[in-house]
Coordinates of C-alpha atoms and ligand atoms in Angstrom, one line a residue:
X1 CA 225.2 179.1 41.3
X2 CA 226.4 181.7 38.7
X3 CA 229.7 181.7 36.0
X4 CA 231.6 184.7 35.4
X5 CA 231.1 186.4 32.4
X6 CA 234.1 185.8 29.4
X7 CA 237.2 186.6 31.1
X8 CA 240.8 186.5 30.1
X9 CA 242.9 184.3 32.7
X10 CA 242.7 181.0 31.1
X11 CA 241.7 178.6 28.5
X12 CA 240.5 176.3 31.1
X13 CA 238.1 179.0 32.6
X14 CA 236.2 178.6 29.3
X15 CA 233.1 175.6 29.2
X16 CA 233.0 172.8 27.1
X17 CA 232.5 173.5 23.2
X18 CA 229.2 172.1 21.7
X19 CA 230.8 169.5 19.5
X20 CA 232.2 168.1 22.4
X21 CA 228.8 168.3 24.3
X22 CA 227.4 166.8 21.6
X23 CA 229.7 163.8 21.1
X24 CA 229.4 163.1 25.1
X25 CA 225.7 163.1 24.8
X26 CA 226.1 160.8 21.9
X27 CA 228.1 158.4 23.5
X28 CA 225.8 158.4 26.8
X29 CA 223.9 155.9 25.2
X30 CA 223.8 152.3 25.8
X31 CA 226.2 150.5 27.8
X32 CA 229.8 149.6 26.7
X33 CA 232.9 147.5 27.6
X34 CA 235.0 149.7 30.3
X35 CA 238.4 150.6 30.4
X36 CA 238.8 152.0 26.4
X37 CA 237.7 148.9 24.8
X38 CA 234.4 150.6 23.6
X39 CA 233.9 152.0 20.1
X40 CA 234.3 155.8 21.3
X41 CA 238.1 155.0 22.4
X42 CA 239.1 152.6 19.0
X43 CA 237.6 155.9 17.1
X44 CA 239.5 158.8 18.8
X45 CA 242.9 156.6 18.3
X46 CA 241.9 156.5 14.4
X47 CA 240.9 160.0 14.3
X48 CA 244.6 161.0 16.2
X49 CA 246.3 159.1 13.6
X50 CA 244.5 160.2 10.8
X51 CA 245.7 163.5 12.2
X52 CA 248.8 163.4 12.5
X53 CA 249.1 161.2 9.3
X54 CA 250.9 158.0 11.1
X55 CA 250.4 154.7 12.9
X56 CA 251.1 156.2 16.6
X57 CA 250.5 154.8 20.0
X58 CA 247.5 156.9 21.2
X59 CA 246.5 157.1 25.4
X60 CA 244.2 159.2 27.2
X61 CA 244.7 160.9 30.0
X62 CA 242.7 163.2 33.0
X63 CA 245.1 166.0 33.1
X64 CA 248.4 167.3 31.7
X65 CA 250.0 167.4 34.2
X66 CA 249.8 163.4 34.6
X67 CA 250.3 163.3 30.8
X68 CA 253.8 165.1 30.8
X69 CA 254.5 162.9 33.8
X70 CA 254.0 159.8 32.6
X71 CA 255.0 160.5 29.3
X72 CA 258.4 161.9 30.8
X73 CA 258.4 158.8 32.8
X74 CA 258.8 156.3 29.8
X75 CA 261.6 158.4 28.1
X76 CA 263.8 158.5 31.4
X77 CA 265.2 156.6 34.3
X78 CA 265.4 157.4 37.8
X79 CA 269.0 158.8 37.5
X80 CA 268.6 161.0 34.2
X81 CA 267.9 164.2 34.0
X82 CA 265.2 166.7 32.1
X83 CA 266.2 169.7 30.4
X84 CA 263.3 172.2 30.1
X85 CA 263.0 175.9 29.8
X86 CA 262.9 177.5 33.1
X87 CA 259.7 178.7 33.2
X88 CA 258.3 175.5 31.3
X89 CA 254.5 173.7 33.1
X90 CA 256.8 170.9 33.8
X91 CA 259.0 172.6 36.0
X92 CA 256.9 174.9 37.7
X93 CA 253.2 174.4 37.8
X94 CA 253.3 170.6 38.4
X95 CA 254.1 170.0 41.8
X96 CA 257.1 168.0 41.3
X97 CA 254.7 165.1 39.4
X98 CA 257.6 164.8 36.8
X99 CA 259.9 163.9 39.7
X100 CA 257.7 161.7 41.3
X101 CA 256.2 159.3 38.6
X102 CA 260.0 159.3 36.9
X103 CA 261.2 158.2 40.3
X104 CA 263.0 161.3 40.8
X105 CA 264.8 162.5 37.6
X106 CA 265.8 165.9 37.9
X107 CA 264.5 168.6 36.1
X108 CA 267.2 170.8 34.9
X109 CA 266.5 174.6 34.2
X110 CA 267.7 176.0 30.6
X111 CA 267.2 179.2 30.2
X112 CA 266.1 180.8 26.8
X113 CA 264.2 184.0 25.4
X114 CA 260.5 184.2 25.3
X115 CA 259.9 181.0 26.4
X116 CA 261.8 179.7 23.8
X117 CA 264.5 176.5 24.1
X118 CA 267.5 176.7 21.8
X119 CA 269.5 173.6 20.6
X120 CA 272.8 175.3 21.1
X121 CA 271.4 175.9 24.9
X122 CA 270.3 172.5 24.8
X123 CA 273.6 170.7 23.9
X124 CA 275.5 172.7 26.3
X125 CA 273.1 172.0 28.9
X126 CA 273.8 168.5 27.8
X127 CA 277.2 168.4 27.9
X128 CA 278.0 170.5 31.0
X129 CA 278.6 168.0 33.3
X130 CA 279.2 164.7 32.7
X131 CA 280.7 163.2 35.6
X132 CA 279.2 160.1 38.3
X133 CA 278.1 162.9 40.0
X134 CA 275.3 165.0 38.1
X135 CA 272.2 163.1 36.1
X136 CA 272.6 162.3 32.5
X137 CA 270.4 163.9 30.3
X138 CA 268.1 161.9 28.3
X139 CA 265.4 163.9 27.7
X140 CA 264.3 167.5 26.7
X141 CA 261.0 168.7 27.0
X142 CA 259.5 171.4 24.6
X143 CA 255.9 173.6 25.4
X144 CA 254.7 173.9 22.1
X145 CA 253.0 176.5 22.0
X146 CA 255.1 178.0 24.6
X147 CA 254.3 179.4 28.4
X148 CA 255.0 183.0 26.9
X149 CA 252.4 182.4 23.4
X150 CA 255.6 182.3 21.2
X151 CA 255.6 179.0 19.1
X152 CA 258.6 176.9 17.6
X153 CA 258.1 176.6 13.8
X154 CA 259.1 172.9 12.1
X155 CA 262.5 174.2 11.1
X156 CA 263.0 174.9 14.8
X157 CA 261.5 171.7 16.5
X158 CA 263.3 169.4 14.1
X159 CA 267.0 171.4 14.8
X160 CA 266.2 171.2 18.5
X161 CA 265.4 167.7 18.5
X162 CA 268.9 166.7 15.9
X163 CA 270.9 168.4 19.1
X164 CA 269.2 166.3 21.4
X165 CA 269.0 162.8 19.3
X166 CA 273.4 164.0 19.1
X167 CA 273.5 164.1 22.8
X168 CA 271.1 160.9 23.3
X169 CA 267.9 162.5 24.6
X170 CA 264.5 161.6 23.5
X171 CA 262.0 164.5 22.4
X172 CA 259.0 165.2 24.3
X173 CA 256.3 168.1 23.8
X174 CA 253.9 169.6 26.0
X175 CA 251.1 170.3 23.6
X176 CA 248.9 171.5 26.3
X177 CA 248.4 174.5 23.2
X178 CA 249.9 172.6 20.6
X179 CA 245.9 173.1 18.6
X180 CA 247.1 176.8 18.6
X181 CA 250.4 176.2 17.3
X182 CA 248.8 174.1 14.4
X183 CA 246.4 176.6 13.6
X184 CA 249.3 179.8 13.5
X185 CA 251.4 177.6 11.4
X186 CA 249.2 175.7 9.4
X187 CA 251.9 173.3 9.4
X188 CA 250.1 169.3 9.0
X189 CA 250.5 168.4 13.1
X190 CA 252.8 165.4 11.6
X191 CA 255.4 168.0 10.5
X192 CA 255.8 169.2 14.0
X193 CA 255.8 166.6 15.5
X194 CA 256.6 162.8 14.0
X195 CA 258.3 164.2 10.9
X196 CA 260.7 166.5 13.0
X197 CA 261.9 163.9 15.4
X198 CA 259.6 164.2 18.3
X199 CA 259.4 160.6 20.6
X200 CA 256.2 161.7 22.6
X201 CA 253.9 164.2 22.5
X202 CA 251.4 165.3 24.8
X203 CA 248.2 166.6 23.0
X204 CA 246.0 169.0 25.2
X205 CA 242.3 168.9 25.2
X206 CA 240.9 170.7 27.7
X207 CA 242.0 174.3 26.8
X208 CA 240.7 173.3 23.0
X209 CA 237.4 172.8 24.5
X210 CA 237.1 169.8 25.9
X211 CA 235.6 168.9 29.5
X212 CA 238.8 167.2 30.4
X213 CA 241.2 165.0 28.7
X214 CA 244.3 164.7 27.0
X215 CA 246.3 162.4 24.6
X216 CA 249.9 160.9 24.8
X217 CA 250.9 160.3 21.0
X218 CA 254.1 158.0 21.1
X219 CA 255.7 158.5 17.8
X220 CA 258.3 156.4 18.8
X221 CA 256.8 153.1 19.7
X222 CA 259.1 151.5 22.1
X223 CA 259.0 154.1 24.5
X224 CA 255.2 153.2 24.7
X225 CA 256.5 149.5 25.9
X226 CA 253.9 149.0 29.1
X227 CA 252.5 152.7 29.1
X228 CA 249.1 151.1 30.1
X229 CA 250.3 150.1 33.2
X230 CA 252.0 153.3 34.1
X231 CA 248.5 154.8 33.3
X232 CA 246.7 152.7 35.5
X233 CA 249.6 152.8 38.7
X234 CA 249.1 156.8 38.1
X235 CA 245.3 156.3 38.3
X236 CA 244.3 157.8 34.9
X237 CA 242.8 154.5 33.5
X238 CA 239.2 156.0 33.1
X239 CA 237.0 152.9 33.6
X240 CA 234.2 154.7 31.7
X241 CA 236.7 155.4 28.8
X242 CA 234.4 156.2 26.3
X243 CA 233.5 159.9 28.2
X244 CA 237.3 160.7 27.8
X245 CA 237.4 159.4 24.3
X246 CA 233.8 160.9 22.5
X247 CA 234.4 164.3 23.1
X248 CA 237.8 163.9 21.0
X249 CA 235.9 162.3 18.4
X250 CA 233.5 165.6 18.7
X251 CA 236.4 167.7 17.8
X252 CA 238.7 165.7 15.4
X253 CA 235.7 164.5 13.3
X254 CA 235.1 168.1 12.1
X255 CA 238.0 169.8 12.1
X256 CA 237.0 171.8 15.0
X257 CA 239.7 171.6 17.1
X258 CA 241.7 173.3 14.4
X259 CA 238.4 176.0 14.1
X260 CA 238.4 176.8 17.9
X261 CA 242.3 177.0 18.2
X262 CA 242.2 179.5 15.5
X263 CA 239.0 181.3 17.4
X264 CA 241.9 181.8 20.1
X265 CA 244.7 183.3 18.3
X266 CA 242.6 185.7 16.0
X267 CA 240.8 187.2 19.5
X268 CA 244.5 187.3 20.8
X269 CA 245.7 189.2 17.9
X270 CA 242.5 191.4 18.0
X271 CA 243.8 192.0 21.8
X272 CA 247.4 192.8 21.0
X273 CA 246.2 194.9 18.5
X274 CA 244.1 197.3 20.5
X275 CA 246.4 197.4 23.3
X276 CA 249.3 198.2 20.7
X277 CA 246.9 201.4 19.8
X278 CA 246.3 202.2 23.5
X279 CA 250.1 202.1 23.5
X280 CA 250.3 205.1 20.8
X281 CA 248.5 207.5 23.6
X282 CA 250.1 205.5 26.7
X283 CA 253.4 204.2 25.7
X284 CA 253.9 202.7 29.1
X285 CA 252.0 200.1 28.0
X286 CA 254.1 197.4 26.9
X287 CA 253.8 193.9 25.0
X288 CA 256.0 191.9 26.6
X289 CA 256.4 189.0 24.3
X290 CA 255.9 187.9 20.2
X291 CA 252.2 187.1 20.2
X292 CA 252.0 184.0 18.2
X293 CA 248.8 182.0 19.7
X294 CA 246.5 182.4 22.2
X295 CA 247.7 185.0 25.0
X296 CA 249.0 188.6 25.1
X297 CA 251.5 189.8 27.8
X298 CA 251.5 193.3 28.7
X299 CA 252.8 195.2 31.3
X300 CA 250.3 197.4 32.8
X301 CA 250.3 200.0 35.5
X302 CA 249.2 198.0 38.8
X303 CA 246.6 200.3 39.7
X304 CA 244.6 199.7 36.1
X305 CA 245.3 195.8 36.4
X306 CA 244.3 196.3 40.4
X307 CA 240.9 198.4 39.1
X308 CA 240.1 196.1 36.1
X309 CA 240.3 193.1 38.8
X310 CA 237.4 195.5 41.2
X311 CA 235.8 195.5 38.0
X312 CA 235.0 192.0 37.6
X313 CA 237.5 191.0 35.1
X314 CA 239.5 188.6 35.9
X315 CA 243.1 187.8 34.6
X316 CA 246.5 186.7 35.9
X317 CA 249.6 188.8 36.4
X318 CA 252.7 186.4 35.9
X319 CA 255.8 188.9 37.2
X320 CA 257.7 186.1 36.4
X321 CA 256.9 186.3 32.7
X322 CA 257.0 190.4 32.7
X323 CA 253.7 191.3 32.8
X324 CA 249.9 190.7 32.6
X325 CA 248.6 187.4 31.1
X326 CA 245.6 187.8 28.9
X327 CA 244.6 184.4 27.4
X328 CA 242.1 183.9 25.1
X329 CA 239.7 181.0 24.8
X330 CA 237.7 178.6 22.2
X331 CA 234.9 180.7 22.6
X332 CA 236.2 184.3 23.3
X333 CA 234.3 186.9 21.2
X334 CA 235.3 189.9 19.0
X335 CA 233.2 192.0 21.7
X336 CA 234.4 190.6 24.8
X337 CA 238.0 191.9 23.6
X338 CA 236.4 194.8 22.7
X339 CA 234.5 195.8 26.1
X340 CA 237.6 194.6 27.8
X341 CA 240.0 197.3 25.9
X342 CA 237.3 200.0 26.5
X343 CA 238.0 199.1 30.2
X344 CA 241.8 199.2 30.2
X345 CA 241.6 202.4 28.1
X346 CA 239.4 203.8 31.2
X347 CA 241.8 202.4 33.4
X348 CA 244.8 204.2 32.0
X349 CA 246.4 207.4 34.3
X350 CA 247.9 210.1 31.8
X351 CA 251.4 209.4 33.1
X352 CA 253.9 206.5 33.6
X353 CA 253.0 205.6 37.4
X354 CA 255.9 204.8 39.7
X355 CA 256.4 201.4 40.0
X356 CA 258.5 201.2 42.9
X357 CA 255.8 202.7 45.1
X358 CA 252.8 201.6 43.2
X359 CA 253.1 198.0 44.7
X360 CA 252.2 195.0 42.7
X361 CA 248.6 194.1 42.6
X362 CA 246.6 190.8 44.5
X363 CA 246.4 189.1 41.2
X364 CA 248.3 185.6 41.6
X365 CA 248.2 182.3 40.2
Ligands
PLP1 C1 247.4 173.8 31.3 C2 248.8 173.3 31.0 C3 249.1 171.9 31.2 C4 248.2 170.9 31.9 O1 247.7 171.2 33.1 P1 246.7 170.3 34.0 O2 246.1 171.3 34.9 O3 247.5 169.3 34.6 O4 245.8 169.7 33.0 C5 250.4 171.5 30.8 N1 251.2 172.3 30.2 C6 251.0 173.6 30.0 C7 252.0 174.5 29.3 C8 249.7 174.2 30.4 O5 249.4 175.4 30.2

């Protein structure tokens, strides 16, 4: 059995960081009560609310996708609708699991640039219909950072979530990336999150560097009224708790979460700005959006992101999103960006290629 080399498609495709190894090792030890009453779970709560500098409700969960869900699922009834941006996790790469473990709130589509919500779309998307006929909505979800690598600052999180508190909603976040948004800010997590009106967020660890896992912070406590047993219905009640728990306490205890988060970004930036140079000789080559965390998109001929592919390196091209999406990861290295832009610079023809003959390449989600 054999791993790829250090790619660029996601920050799941990257292993687990020592001082989360570590931690798991640590807490392999012994036996413990099950089900989070152990001494790993009670100390990955304090650490998350040492954090984020306030008394929150603190769950763990397998996956995001179950911790959007569930989380969604204690803001909303079955009648009330969602607003999310269009191309938001929740709405398209989760299989309808919002839908389901809401018991079939609609997810409603706002549009907004570089994957960006904004509260003037929000309150319109609000207030367009409010008739027996369409579901209320009472919630608005935020990707923080976003889909596209653009992040909202404080200023922006706390106006988007005065629109929605004016029209009734509660505020969630998918922080699948919200480490990376921390570390471009360097805003305290509190001030984008509890401090700027946020109800729930959903705290990723596994792109951070963790086997799996990931936390549902309730900043608003009443909304956590019987979360446990929504946990448990969904499945996600990890009898061994203390495996979900230690390797948080690996990465909170030291400030490494913030450290591998900002690993990301600066190899992403490194990225954007070698393929910016490549652009000076070949000015096809295009960043597609801000670069603000983790990922670059660029749009690149199909026959260099069709020969980088037959090269081994590996990569997703998201038309939806405009181009090519080149994520970095905890452990990407200033030479694996470095051999990779050596690659797409000898992958570059002299002229702009055709696109409408030059189909799109086999690279998919
Ligand atoms: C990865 C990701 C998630 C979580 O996905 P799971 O595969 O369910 O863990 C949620 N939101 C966003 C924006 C993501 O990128």
């Amino acid at each position: 059995m054999s791993t790829r080399p250090r790619s660029f498609a996601s920050d799941n495709a990257s292993g687990v960081c020592p001082e989360a190894w570590e931690a798991l090792a640590e807490a392999n030890r012994g036996h413990t009560p099950a089900y989070g009453a152990d001494p790993w779970t009670e100390r990955a709560v304090a650490l998350l609310r040492e954090t984020f500098e306030t008394d929150c409700r603190v769950y763990f969960t397998f996956t995001g996708t179950a911790a959007n869900a569930l989380a969604l699922g204690a803001c909303v009834r079955s009648h009330h609708a969602i607003l999310a941006h269009e191309l938001a996790h929740i709405e398209v790469d989760e299989c309808g699991a919002p839908e389901f473990f809401t018991g079939g709130a609609k997810v409603v589509r706002v549009d907004g640039a570089h994957g960006k919500l904004e509260p003037a779309a929000v309150t319109e998307a609000a207030e367009r219909r409010r008739d027996v006929h369409f579901p209320r909505a009472r919630a608005v979800s935020l990707t923080q950072a976003t889909e596209m690598g653009t992040v909202y600052t404080a200023e922006e999180v706390r106006a988007l979530a005065a629109a929605a508190r004016t029209a009734r909603m509660a505020v969630h976040i998918d922080g699948a990336r919200f480490a990376n948004a921390v570390a471009t800010l360097e805003s305290p997590p509190r001030e984008l999150s509890a401090d700027a009106g946020v109800d729930v967020l959903c705290l990723g660890g596994t792109k951070n560097g963790l086997p799996a896992g990931e936390a549902v912070l309730f900043f608003n406590g009443e909304l956590a009224d019987e979360f446990e047993s929504r946990i448990k219905q969904a499945g996600q009640l990890a009898s061994k708790a203390r495996f979900l728990a230690a390797p948080w306490v690996g990465v909170l205890e030291n400030g490494a979460w913030l450290r591998h988060a900002r690993n990301a970004n600066t190899r992403a930036a490194q990225l954007e700005s070698g393929l910016r140079r490549l652009a000076e000789r070949w000015p096809y080559v295009t960043i597609v959006h801000p670069r603000e965390a983790n990922v670059v998109f660029v749009r690149l001929p199909p026959s260099t992101m069709s020969g980088l592919q037959a090269a081994g390196w590996f990569f997703y091209d998201f038309p939806a999103a405009g181009g090519a999406r080149l994520m970095c990861s905890w452990d990407t290295t200033e030479s694996d960006v470095n051999d990779f832009l050596d690659a797409i610079a000898a992958l570059l023809p002299d002229s702009r290629p055709d696109e409408e003959t030059d189909a799109y390449p086999v690279m998919r989600h």
